[in-house]
Coordinates of C-alpha atoms and ligand atoms in Angstrom, one line a residue:
M1 CA 18.0 -29.4 10.4
K2 CA 15.1 -29.4 7.9
Y3 CA 13.5 -26.5 6.2
V4 CA 10.3 -25.2 5.1
L5 CA 10.2 -22.4 2.4
V6 CA 6.9 -20.6 1.7
T7 CA 6.7 -18.3 -1.1
G8 CA 4.0 -16.4 -2.6
G9 CA 2.3 -15.8 -5.9
V10 CA 0.0 -13.6 -8.0
V11 CA -0.6 -10.9 -5.3
S12 CA 1.0 -9.8 -2.1
G13 CA -1.2 -9.5 1.0
L14 CA -2.7 -12.9 0.6
G15 CA -1.7 -13.4 4.1
K16 CA 1.6 -15.6 3.3
G17 CA 3.3 -14.0 6.9
V18 CA 0.0 -15.5 8.6
T19 CA 0.2 -19.0 6.6
A20 CA 4.0 -19.3 7.5
S21 CA 3.6 -18.7 11.1
S22 CA 0.8 -21.1 11.4
I23 CA 2.6 -23.9 9.8
G24 CA 5.3 -23.1 12.3
V25 CA 2.3 -23.3 14.6
I26 CA 1.2 -27.0 13.7
L27 CA 4.6 -28.5 13.2
K28 CA 5.5 -27.1 17.0
A29 CA 2.2 -28.7 17.9
C30 CA 3.6 -31.8 16.5
G31 CA 6.2 -31.8 18.9
L32 CA 9.0 -30.1 16.9
R33 CA 11.1 -27.3 17.8
V34 CA 10.6 -24.4 15.0
T35 CA 12.6 -21.7 14.2
S36 CA 12.1 -19.1 11.5
I37 CA 13.4 -16.6 8.9
K38 CA 12.2 -13.7 7.0
I39 CA 13.4 -12.7 3.6
D40 CA 12.6 -9.2 2.6
P41 CA 14.1 -8.5 -1.0
Y42 CA 14.0 -5.3 -0.4
L43 CA 17.5 -2.9 -0.5
N44 CA 17.0 -1.3 3.0
T45 CA 19.4 -2.9 5.4
D46 CA 16.5 -3.2 8.2
A47 CA 13.2 -1.8 8.3
G48 CA 14.3 0.9 10.6
T49 CA 13.9 3.7 8.2
M50 CA 10.9 2.5 6.6
S51 CA 7.5 4.4 7.1
P52 CA 4.9 2.7 9.3
F53 CA 2.5 4.1 6.7
E54 CA 4.1 2.3 3.8
H55 CA 5.2 -0.9 5.1
G56 CA 3.3 -1.4 8.1
E57 CA 5.0 -1.1 11.9
V58 CA 8.6 -1.6 12.6
F59 CA 8.7 -4.6 14.7
V60 CA 11.3 -4.2 17.4
L61 CA 13.5 -7.6 18.6
D62 CA 15.3 -8.2 22.1
D63 CA 18.7 -7.6 20.6
G64 CA 17.3 -3.9 19.2
G65 CA 17.0 -5.3 15.5
E66 CA 14.4 -3.4 14.0
V67 CA 12.5 -5.8 11.7
D68 CA 9.8 -6.5 9.6
L69 CA 6.5 -7.1 11.4
D70 CA 5.9 -10.7 10.2
L71 CA 8.6 -11.6 12.5
G72 CA 6.2 -10.1 15.2
N73 CA 3.9 -12.8 13.7
Y74 CA 6.3 -15.7 14.3
E75 CA 7.1 -14.8 18.0
R76 CA 3.9 -14.4 18.9
F77 CA 2.6 -17.6 17.4
L78 CA 5.4 -19.6 18.2
D79 CA 6.3 -17.8 21.6
I80 CA 9.9 -17.5 20.4
K81 CA 12.5 -14.8 20.5
L82 CA 14.2 -14.1 17.2
T83 CA 17.4 -12.2 16.2
R84 CA 18.1 -9.2 13.8
D85 CA 19.3 -11.9 11.6
N86 CA 16.2 -13.8 11.6
N87 CA 15.4 -11.2 8.6
I88 CA 17.4 -10.9 5.9
T89 CA 17.3 -8.3 3.4
T90 CA 19.1 -7.7 0.0
G91 CA 20.9 -4.7 1.8
K92 CA 22.1 -7.0 4.4
I93 CA 23.3 -9.6 1.9
Y94 CA 24.9 -7.2 -0.5
Q95 CA 26.5 -5.4 2.3
S96 CA 28.2 -8.5 3.8
V97 CA 29.5 -9.5 0.2
I98 CA 30.7 -6.1 -0.5
D99 CA 32.4 -6.1 3.1
K100 CA 34.0 -9.1 2.0
E101 CA 35.2 -7.9 -1.3
R102 CA 36.7 -4.9 0.0
R103 CA 39.0 -7.1 2.8
G104 CA 39.9 -9.0 0.0
D105 CA 38.4 -12.5 0.8
Y106 CA 37.7 -13.0 -2.6
L107 CA 41.3 -13.4 -3.8
G108 CA 40.9 -11.3 -6.8
K109 CA 38.0 -13.3 -8.3
T110 CA 35.1 -11.6 -10.2
V111 CA 32.4 -10.9 -7.3
Q112 CA 29.1 -11.9 -8.9
V113 CA 25.1 -12.6 -7.9
V114 CA 25.8 -16.2 -8.9
P115 CA 27.7 -17.5 -6.9
H116 CA 29.0 -15.1 -4.3
I117 CA 25.4 -13.7 -3.4
T118 CA 23.7 -17.1 -3.9
D119 CA 26.2 -18.5 -1.5
A120 CA 26.1 -15.8 1.2
I121 CA 22.5 -16.1 1.1
Q122 CA 22.6 -19.8 1.8
D123 CA 25.3 -19.4 4.5
W124 CA 23.1 -17.0 6.2
I125 CA 20.4 -19.1 6.1
E126 CA 22.5 -22.2 7.6
R127 CA 24.1 -20.1 10.2
V128 CA 20.9 -18.3 11.6
A129 CA 18.7 -21.3 11.5
M130 CA 21.3 -23.1 14.0
I131 CA 20.3 -20.1 16.7
P132 CA 17.8 -21.5 19.6
V133 CA 14.7 -19.1 19.7
D134 CA 12.8 -20.9 22.2
G135 CA 14.9 -20.7 25.2
K136 CA 16.3 -24.5 25.0
E137 CA 19.7 -25.2 24.1
G138 CA 20.8 -26.6 20.7
P139 CA 19.4 -26.0 17.2
A140 CA 15.4 -26.1 16.4
D141 CA 14.2 -29.2 14.5
V142 CA 12.7 -27.0 11.3
C143 CA 13.2 -23.6 10.1
V144 CA 10.4 -22.1 8.3
I145 CA 11.7 -19.5 5.7
E146 CA 9.4 -17.0 4.4
L147 CA 9.9 -15.3 1.3
G148 CA 8.7 -12.0 1.0
G149 CA 7.2 -10.5 -2.2
T150 CA 5.7 -12.6 -5.2
I151 CA 7.7 -15.0 -7.5
G152 CA 8.2 -13.1 -10.4
D153 CA 9.6 -10.0 -8.8
I154 CA 13.2 -9.1 -10.1
E155 CA 14.5 -8.4 -6.6
S156 CA 13.7 -11.7 -5.4
M157 CA 15.5 -13.5 -8.0
P158 CA 18.9 -14.2 -6.6
F159 CA 16.8 -15.3 -3.3
I160 CA 14.9 -18.1 -5.7
E161 CA 18.1 -19.0 -7.3
A162 CA 19.7 -19.4 -3.9
L163 CA 17.0 -21.4 -2.4
G164 CA 16.8 -23.5 -5.4
Q165 CA 20.5 -24.5 -5.0
F166 CA 19.9 -24.7 -1.0
S167 CA 17.2 -27.6 -1.6
Y168 CA 20.2 -29.6 -3.4
R169 CA 22.7 -28.5 -0.6
V170 CA 20.4 -30.0 2.3
G171 CA 19.2 -33.0 0.2
P172 CA 16.1 -34.7 0.0
G173 CA 13.9 -35.2 2.7
N174 CA 15.2 -32.1 4.5
F175 CA 13.5 -29.3 2.3
C176 CA 9.8 -28.8 2.0
L177 CA 8.5 -25.9 -0.7
I178 CA 5.0 -24.3 0.1
H179 CA 3.6 -22.0 -2.2
V180 CA 0.5 -19.6 -1.2
S181 CA -1.5 -18.4 -4.2
L182 CA -4.7 -16.8 -4.8
V183 CA -7.3 -18.5 -6.5
P184 CA -10.2 -16.2 -7.6
V185 CA -13.4 -17.6 -7.2
L186 CA -15.9 -15.8 -9.4
N187 CA -19.9 -15.2 -8.4
V188 CA -19.6 -17.2 -5.6
V189 CA -22.0 -16.9 -2.3
G190 CA -20.1 -18.3 0.8
E191 CA -16.9 -19.5 1.1
Q192 CA -14.4 -20.1 -1.4
V193 CA -13.1 -23.5 -0.8
L194 CA -11.5 -25.7 -3.7
E195 CA -13.5 -27.8 -5.7
E196 CA -12.2 -31.6 -6.3
N197 CA -11.9 -30.7 -9.7
V198 CA -10.0 -27.4 -9.2
K199 CA -7.7 -29.2 -6.8
A200 CA -7.2 -31.7 -9.4
K201 CA -6.3 -29.4 -12.3
L202 CA -3.6 -27.7 -9.8
A203 CA -2.2 -30.9 -9.0
Q204 CA -1.9 -31.9 -12.6
F205 CA -0.2 -28.2 -13.5
C206 CA 2.0 -27.9 -10.6
H207 CA 3.1 -31.7 -10.5
I208 CA 2.0 -32.3 -6.9
P209 CA -0.5 -34.5 -5.1
A210 CA -3.9 -33.4 -4.9
E211 CA -3.9 -34.0 -1.0
N212 CA -1.1 -31.4 -0.8
I213 CA -3.3 -28.8 -1.9
V214 CA -4.9 -27.1 1.1
T215 CA -7.4 -24.4 1.0
L216 CA -7.2 -21.4 3.6
H217 CA -10.8 -19.6 3.1
D218 CA -11.6 -16.5 4.9
V219 CA -12.0 -17.3 8.6
P220 CA -13.2 -14.9 11.6
N221 CA -10.0 -14.9 13.4
I222 CA -6.4 -15.7 12.2
W223 CA -6.3 -18.3 15.2
H224 CA -8.0 -20.4 13.1
I225 CA -5.6 -21.1 10.2
P226 CA -3.6 -23.5 12.4
L227 CA -6.8 -25.6 12.7
L228 CA -7.6 -25.3 9.2
L229 CA -4.2 -26.4 8.4
R230 CA -4.7 -29.5 10.9
D231 CA -8.1 -30.4 9.5
Q232 CA -6.9 -30.5 5.9
K233 CA -3.7 -32.7 7.4
A234 CA -1.3 -30.1 6.0
H235 CA 1.3 -31.4 8.5
E236 CA 1.2 -34.8 7.5
A237 CA 1.9 -33.6 3.9
I238 CA 4.9 -31.6 5.3
L239 CA 6.2 -34.0 7.6
K240 CA 6.1 -36.8 4.4
E241 CA 8.0 -34.2 2.6
L242 CA 10.5 -33.8 5.5
N243 CA 10.6 -37.4 6.2
L244 CA 9.2 -37.3 9.4
L245 CA 5.8 -38.8 8.6
G246 CA 6.7 -42.3 10.1
H247 CA 7.7 -40.8 13.3
L248 CA 4.5 -39.0 13.4
L249 CA 2.7 -42.3 12.8
C250 CA 4.8 -44.1 15.9
G251 CA 3.5 -40.9 17.9
Y252 CA -0.1 -41.8 16.9
V253 CA -0.1 -45.2 18.7
D254 CA 1.7 -44.2 21.9
I255 CA 0.0 -41.1 22.6
A256 CA -3.3 -43.2 23.1
T257 CA -1.7 -45.2 25.1
S258 CA 1.1 -43.6 27.1
G259 CA 0.8 -40.0 26.8
P260 CA 1.8 -37.3 24.5
T261 CA 5.6 -37.5 25.0
I262 CA 8.0 -40.2 23.9
S263 CA 11.5 -40.6 24.3
A264 CA 13.6 -40.2 21.3
S265 CA 15.3 -43.3 22.1
I266 CA 12.9 -45.6 21.9
F267 CA 12.2 -44.9 18.2
N268 CA 15.7 -44.5 17.7
L269 CA 15.3 -41.1 15.8
S270 CA 18.0 -39.1 14.2
I271 CA 16.2 -35.4 15.7
C272 CA 15.8 -34.6 19.1
S273 CA 12.1 -34.0 18.9
V274 CA 9.5 -36.6 17.9
A275 CA 6.7 -35.5 15.6
R276 CA 3.6 -36.5 17.4
K277 CA -0.6 -35.8 16.4
P278 CA -0.6 -31.8 16.9
A279 CA -1.7 -31.0 20.0
L280 CA -3.5 -27.6 19.4
E281 CA -6.4 -28.0 22.6
L282 CA -5.3 -24.6 24.0
W283 CA -5.0 -23.0 20.7
T284 CA -8.5 -24.3 19.8
A285 CA -10.0 -23.4 23.1
R286 CA -8.6 -19.7 23.0
T287 CA -10.1 -19.5 19.3
K288 CA -13.3 -20.6 20.2
V289 CA -13.5 -18.2 23.2
C290 CA -12.3 -15.2 20.8
D291 CA -14.9 -16.3 18.1
M292 CA -17.7 -16.2 21.3
L293 CA -16.9 -12.7 22.9
H294 CA -19.7 -10.3 22.8
D295 CA -19.6 -7.8 25.6
P296 CA -17.5 -5.0 23.7
V297 CA -14.4 -3.1 25.6
R298 CA -14.1 0.1 23.6
I299 CA -10.5 1.5 23.1
A300 CA -9.7 4.9 21.3
M301 CA -6.4 4.3 19.9
V302 CA -5.4 8.1 19.5
G303 CA -2.6 8.1 16.7
K304 CA -1.3 9.3 13.5
Y305 CA -1.4 6.8 11.0
T306 CA -4.9 5.8 11.2
G307 CA -5.1 4.8 7.6
L308 CA -3.2 1.7 7.8
S309 CA -4.1 -0.5 10.9
D310 CA -0.7 -2.6 10.2
S311 CA 1.0 0.6 11.3
Y312 CA -0.2 -0.6 14.8
L313 CA -0.2 -4.3 14.3
S314 CA 1.6 -5.1 18.1
V315 CA -0.4 -2.6 19.6
L316 CA -3.8 -4.1 18.4
K317 CA -2.5 -7.7 18.9
A318 CA -1.8 -6.9 22.6
L319 CA -5.0 -5.4 22.7
L320 CA -6.7 -8.3 21.7
H321 CA -4.7 -10.8 23.8
A322 CA -5.6 -8.8 26.9
S323 CA -9.5 -8.4 25.8
V324 CA -9.6 -12.1 25.0
A325 CA -8.0 -12.8 28.5
C326 CA -11.0 -10.5 29.9
H327 CA -13.3 -12.1 28.0
R328 CA -14.2 -9.1 25.9
K329 CA -14.8 -8.3 22.4
L330 CA -12.3 -5.6 21.6
I331 CA -13.6 -2.6 19.6
V332 CA -11.0 -0.2 18.4
E333 CA -12.3 3.4 17.8
W334 CA -9.4 5.0 15.6
V335 CA -9.0 8.8 16.6
A336 CA -6.8 10.4 14.1
A337 CA -5.3 12.9 16.8
G338 CA -5.4 15.8 14.7
D339 CA -9.1 15.8 14.3
L340 CA -9.1 16.7 18.1
E341 CA -7.4 19.7 17.7
D342 CA -8.8 23.2 17.8
A343 CA -7.9 23.8 14.2
T344 CA -10.0 21.1 12.9
A345 CA -13.0 22.7 14.8
I346 CA -12.8 25.7 12.7
E347 CA -11.9 24.0 9.6
A348 CA -14.0 20.8 9.6
P349 CA -16.4 20.7 12.6
D350 CA -18.1 17.6 11.5
V351 CA -14.8 15.9 11.4
Y352 CA -14.0 17.7 14.8
K353 CA -17.2 16.3 16.5
A354 CA -16.8 12.8 15.4
A355 CA -13.4 12.4 17.0
W356 CA -14.5 13.7 20.3
D357 CA -17.7 11.4 20.1
L358 CA -15.3 8.5 19.7
L359 CA -12.9 9.1 22.5
K360 CA -15.7 10.0 24.8
G361 CA -17.8 6.9 24.0
A362 CA -14.6 4.7 24.7
D363 CA -13.8 2.7 27.7
G364 CA -10.1 3.4 27.5
V365 CA -7.8 5.4 25.6
L366 CA -4.3 4.4 23.9
V367 CA -1.8 6.6 22.9
P368 CA 0.7 4.6 20.9
G369 CA 4.2 5.6 19.9
G370 CA 4.9 7.8 17.2
F371 CA 7.6 10.1 15.6
G372 CA 7.4 13.9 14.3
D373 CA 4.9 16.6 15.8
R374 CA 1.9 16.2 13.7
G375 CA -0.9 15.2 15.9
V376 CA 1.0 15.8 19.1
Q377 CA -1.6 18.5 20.1
G378 CA -4.4 16.0 19.6
K379 CA -2.5 13.5 21.8
I380 CA -2.0 15.6 24.4
L381 CA -5.8 16.7 24.8
A382 CA -6.6 13.0 24.6
A383 CA -4.2 12.5 27.5
K384 CA -6.1 15.7 29.2
Y385 CA -9.5 13.9 28.6
A386 CA -8.5 10.5 30.0
R387 CA -6.3 12.2 33.1
E388 CA -9.4 14.7 34.2
N389 CA -12.2 12.2 33.5
K390 CA -10.8 9.4 35.2
V391 CA -11.1 7.2 32.0
P392 CA -8.1 4.4 31.9
F393 CA -5.3 5.7 30.0
L394 CA -2.2 3.9 28.6
G395 CA 0.7 6.1 26.8
I396 CA 3.3 4.2 25.0
C397 CA 6.8 5.6 24.3
L398 CA 5.4 9.1 22.7
G399 CA 2.2 8.4 24.6
M400 CA 4.1 8.7 27.8
Q401 CA 6.0 11.5 26.9
I402 CA 2.7 13.2 25.8
A403 CA 1.2 12.6 29.0
V404 CA 4.2 13.8 31.1
I405 CA 4.0 17.3 28.7
E406 CA 0.4 17.4 29.6
F407 CA 0.8 16.8 33.0
A408 CA 3.7 19.9 33.4
R409 CA 1.2 22.0 31.3
S410 CA -2.2 21.8 33.0
V411 CA -0.9 20.9 36.5
L412 CA 2.5 22.9 36.8
G413 CA 1.1 25.5 34.9
M414 CA 4.0 25.4 32.5
C415 CA 2.2 26.4 29.5
D416 CA 5.3 26.3 26.9
T417 CA 6.7 22.8 28.1
N418 CA 7.5 20.6 25.3
S419 CA 9.8 18.0 24.2
T420 CA 12.6 19.4 22.3
E421 CA 11.7 16.8 19.7
F422 CA 9.0 19.2 19.0
D423 CA 10.0 22.5 20.2
P424 CA 13.9 22.6 20.3
E425 CA 13.7 26.3 22.0
T426 CA 11.3 25.7 24.7
S427 CA 12.1 27.2 28.0
H428 CA 10.9 23.9 29.9
P429 CA 12.0 21.0 28.4
C430 CA 10.5 18.3 29.9
V431 CA 11.3 15.5 27.4
V432 CA 14.6 15.6 26.1
F433 CA 17.2 14.2 23.3
M434 CA 19.2 11.4 24.8
P435 CA 22.9 12.4 25.1
E436 CA 23.8 8.7 23.2
G437 CA 21.6 9.6 20.1
S438 CA 22.6 10.5 16.8
K439 CA 21.0 13.2 15.2
T440 CA 22.6 12.8 11.9
H441 CA 21.9 9.1 11.1
M442 CA 18.4 7.5 11.3
G443 CA 19.2 4.0 10.9
A444 CA 19.8 2.0 14.3
T445 CA 20.8 4.9 16.2
M446 CA 18.1 5.1 18.8
R447 CA 17.9 3.5 22.3
L448 CA 16.8 0.1 21.0
G449 CA 15.6 -3.4 22.3
S450 CA 15.5 -5.1 25.6
R451 CA 16.4 -2.9 28.8
R452 CA 15.9 -3.6 32.2
T453 CA 13.2 -1.3 34.3
Y454 CA 13.5 -1.6 37.9
F455 CA 10.5 -0.8 40.0
K456 CA 11.2 1.9 42.6
V457 CA 8.0 1.9 43.9
P458 CA 6.7 -1.6 44.9
D459 CA 3.2 -0.6 45.8
C460 CA 1.9 0.4 42.7
K461 CA -0.2 -0.9 39.6
S462 CA 2.3 -1.3 37.1
A463 CA 4.6 -3.7 39.7
K464 CA 1.3 -5.5 40.5
L465 CA 0.4 -6.2 37.1
Y466 CA 4.0 -7.6 36.4
G467 CA 3.6 -10.1 39.3
N468 CA 5.0 -7.8 42.1
A469 CA 8.7 -8.0 40.2
S470 CA 11.3 -6.1 41.1
F471 CA 12.3 -5.6 38.1
V472 CA 11.1 -5.9 34.2
D473 CA 13.1 -6.1 30.6
E474 CA 11.1 -4.5 27.9
R475 CA 11.7 -3.3 24.4
H476 CA 12.6 0.1 23.5
R477 CA 12.6 2.1 20.6
H478 CA 13.4 5.9 21.1
R479 CA 15.6 8.9 20.9
Y480 CA 14.1 11.3 23.6
E481 CA 13.3 11.1 27.3
V482 CA 12.0 12.6 30.3
N483 CA 13.9 15.4 31.5
P484 CA 15.7 14.1 34.8
D485 CA 16.0 17.5 36.2
M486 CA 12.4 17.9 35.8
V487 CA 11.4 14.6 38.0
S488 CA 11.1 16.0 41.4
Q489 CA 9.0 19.1 40.2
L490 CA 6.7 16.5 38.5
E491 CA 6.5 14.1 41.2
N492 CA 6.0 16.8 44.1
A493 CA 2.9 17.4 41.8
G494 CA 1.3 13.9 42.0
L495 CA 2.9 12.2 39.0
S496 CA 4.8 9.2 40.1
F497 CA 7.9 7.8 38.3
V498 CA 7.7 4.1 39.3
G499 CA 10.2 2.4 37.1
R500 CA 13.3 3.6 36.3
D501 CA 16.4 2.1 34.6
E502 CA 19.6 0.7 36.7
T503 CA 20.8 4.4 36.9
G504 CA 17.7 5.7 38.4
R505 CA 18.1 8.8 35.9
R506 CA 16.1 7.4 33.1
M507 CA 12.3 7.2 33.6
E508 CA 10.5 4.0 32.3
I509 CA 7.3 3.9 33.8
V510 CA 4.9 6.7 35.1
E511 CA 1.7 6.5 37.0
L512 CA -0.9 8.7 38.5
P513 CA -1.8 7.0 41.8
S514 CA -4.8 9.4 42.2
H515 CA -6.5 7.9 38.8
P516 CA -7.8 4.7 38.5
Y517 CA -5.6 3.7 35.7
F518 CA -3.1 6.4 34.1
I519 CA 0.1 4.6 33.2
G520 CA 2.6 5.6 30.7
V521 CA 5.7 3.4 29.5
Q522 CA 8.8 4.7 27.8
F523 CA 9.1 0.8 26.3
H524 CA 6.9 -0.9 23.5
P525 CA 5.4 -3.8 25.9
E526 CA 3.4 -4.6 22.7
F527 CA 6.0 -6.5 21.3
K528 CA 6.3 -9.2 24.0
S529 CA 2.4 -9.7 24.2
R530 CA 1.6 -13.4 23.3
P531 CA -1.9 -15.1 22.8
G532 CA -2.4 -16.4 25.9
K533 CA 0.2 -14.4 27.6
P534 CA -1.0 -10.7 27.5
S535 CA 1.1 -8.0 28.2
A536 CA 0.5 -6.8 31.8
V537 CA -0.1 -3.0 31.4
F538 CA -2.7 -4.0 28.5
L539 CA -4.0 -6.3 30.8
G540 CA -4.5 -3.6 33.1
L541 CA -6.0 -1.1 30.8
I542 CA -8.4 -3.4 29.5
G543 CA -9.2 -4.6 33.0
A544 CA -9.8 -0.9 33.8
A545 CA -11.8 -0.3 31.0
C546 CA -14.3 -3.1 31.7
G547 CA -14.3 -2.1 35.5
H548 CA -12.5 -5.3 36.6
L549 CA -9.0 -3.7 37.4
E550 CA -9.4 -5.2 41.1
A551 CA -9.7 -8.5 39.8
V552 CA -7.2 -8.1 37.4
L553 CA -4.6 -6.8 40.3
K554 CA -6.1 -9.6 42.6
Y555 CA -5.5 -12.2 40.2
G556 CA -2.2 -10.7 39.8
H557 CA 0.2 -11.4 37.2
A558 CA -1.1 -11.7 33.4
S559 CA 0.2 -15.3 32.9
K560 CA -2.4 -16.3 35.6
L561 CA -5.5 -15.0 33.7
L562 CA -4.4 -17.5 31.1
T563 CA -6.7 -20.1 32.4
K564 CA -9.2 -17.8 34.4
G565 CA -11.0 -15.1 32.2
L566 CA -12.9 -12.7 33.9
S567 CA -16.5 -11.8 34.2
N568 CA -17.6 -9.7 36.8
G569 CA -14.4 -9.8 38.6
K570 CA -14.9 -13.4 38.8
P571 CA -13.0 -16.6 36.8
M572 CA -15.4 -17.2 34.3
V573 CA -14.4 -20.0 32.2
K574 CA -11.4 -22.4 32.9
I575 CA -9.6 -23.7 30.3
H576 CA -8.6 -27.5 31.4
Q577 CA -5.4 -28.8 30.3
N578 CA -7.2 -31.1 27.9
G579 CA -8.4 -27.9 26.3
N580 CA -12.1 -28.5 27.1
L581 CA -14.1 -25.2 28.0
K582 CA -15.6 -25.4 31.4
P583 CA -18.2 -22.6 32.5
S584 CA -17.3 -22.1 36.2
N585 CA -20.4 -19.9 36.3
G586 CA -24.1 -21.2 36.2
S587 CA -25.1 -18.6 33.9
L588 CA -23.1 -19.3 31.3
N589 CA -23.7 -23.1 31.5
G590 CA -23.2 -24.7 27.9
V591 CA -22.2 -21.7 26.3
Y592 CA -18.4 -22.5 26.1
S593 CA -18.9 -26.0 26.5
N594 CA -17.7 -28.0 23.4
G595 CA -19.5 -31.1 24.8
N596 CA -17.4 -33.8 22.3
G597 CA -14.3 -32.4 23.8
V598 CA -11.4 -31.1 21.6
H599 CA -9.9 -32.7 18.4
Y600 CA -7.5 -35.3 18.9
Ligands
LIG1 N1 9.6 10.1 19.1 C1 9.9 9.8 20.3 C2 11.6 9.5 20.7 O1 12.2 9.3 19.8 C3 9.2 8.7 20.7 C4 9.5 7.5 20.0 C5 8.3 6.3 19.9 O2 7.3 6.6 20.4 N2 8.7 5.2 19.6 O3 11.6 9.3 21.7

């Protein structure tokens, strides 16, 4: 196993997570199997109890781990599935050491930061790096470790010490340190690209070769970052540190003559995968398509935390993946749910009008997940607007619950119906607390992680979007659910609970068959959306919002659109196996063609 450690300096928010995932992408493109670990030096055991307003979204893994949003970047960029243990926190490490101490495992010794905490960190990394995350058997070749925070933070010191020791533990040729730092550029016009003399100075002061210094300037979209790394040969510098460059060079020769895959036995290598020239054709093609999109699709995001877009990071990414697949430029209109409420009309009429104008100008409405009652009435009004005006609607988790509340109020006439989360005394609880939840402990007590949903009604939009599957596994994070005792009443009035859990008593997907696209899901489909593999229900929303739902349903399943993109309901651009973009529609001739083919 080889390790790449990514640390950060000067300030946080530099894009260290994106850089680390991009390093993973380029190493993967070199034919290596890549896993990753994120270290968060805070004391929380996991991100589950942290406010998305402060820390960005809580990302949920298949195993129910509630983790830092950077793990979402790794999963999306590398198309892998991580485990809760791939996110290390100070809380987890100390808890494991204190548990051991209580069991008497330290045999009377004084338990100290060095060596006990530092050993626990190293053991954890070694153990977790071996877990396969790409669906294949056996451990990956390279583990990218990202250390959160910046060098100099008090709380990251035990990790720095542990990782320093770790570089000796794994030995030379197996460890590569990458430091991401801010280089301020004063009074410049244009891009902040490092000049040679600055590189020379940095090289001298940091004791590294100048060719190991890479500039990552601002780019139109983050998919460019792996390409910037490749263009500056960052992969060669990393592979050299990891003693894999010789293999890469062998690969160069063979790729040209006998195709991209080289059997490890030919070169008698000690690792199972062989580093080859980075194959980033599809990635490059998708990045270019994304840059060139011009026809907009406007989605109103009606949520609570509208001030920090990271609070909804995966939802935004899922919208982007679906928009790129439909060849539309995504425009997200942030609508603070509270601004749609009657109280705002009185207190701040301008704010109220602006919020309603945004909602009414949108091609589709999305109500994401959430907790607590702030803004709930505004979300209900947004769902009502979308339902009555036949505007495409997707409700996620809380978004599904409020859609059910709205329907019960407006269509069944149950004015006081509510979720017991917001009104424990309601006489018609249409959303109720799940029996297995805990009301006293907040951390890891929700219904979490991957659960199966069975399609009860095969002839529905969501089943078609999921490729006519009979079931689908998606990730969950909730405490409340639709009251099973009210389901038949709601169904008789026209709402259809098309997806349910294995007992048939837990509602997972709700649709309004009489509406062009009105879907609510109890799970969070955003966590499994990938660039090039958009989530089915997001694809449905965007397809419907640009008037192409029929075509999306016809081409079926999300993954088929990967190579098809849609324009006026017809496949627009085909991304060929070699990454060349060929317009299949005469009117677009040349626009997406990259004449010379792609790099490599
Ligand atoms: N608050 C709701 C529940 O706990 C919805 C949760 C969510 O949207 N993630 O069920």
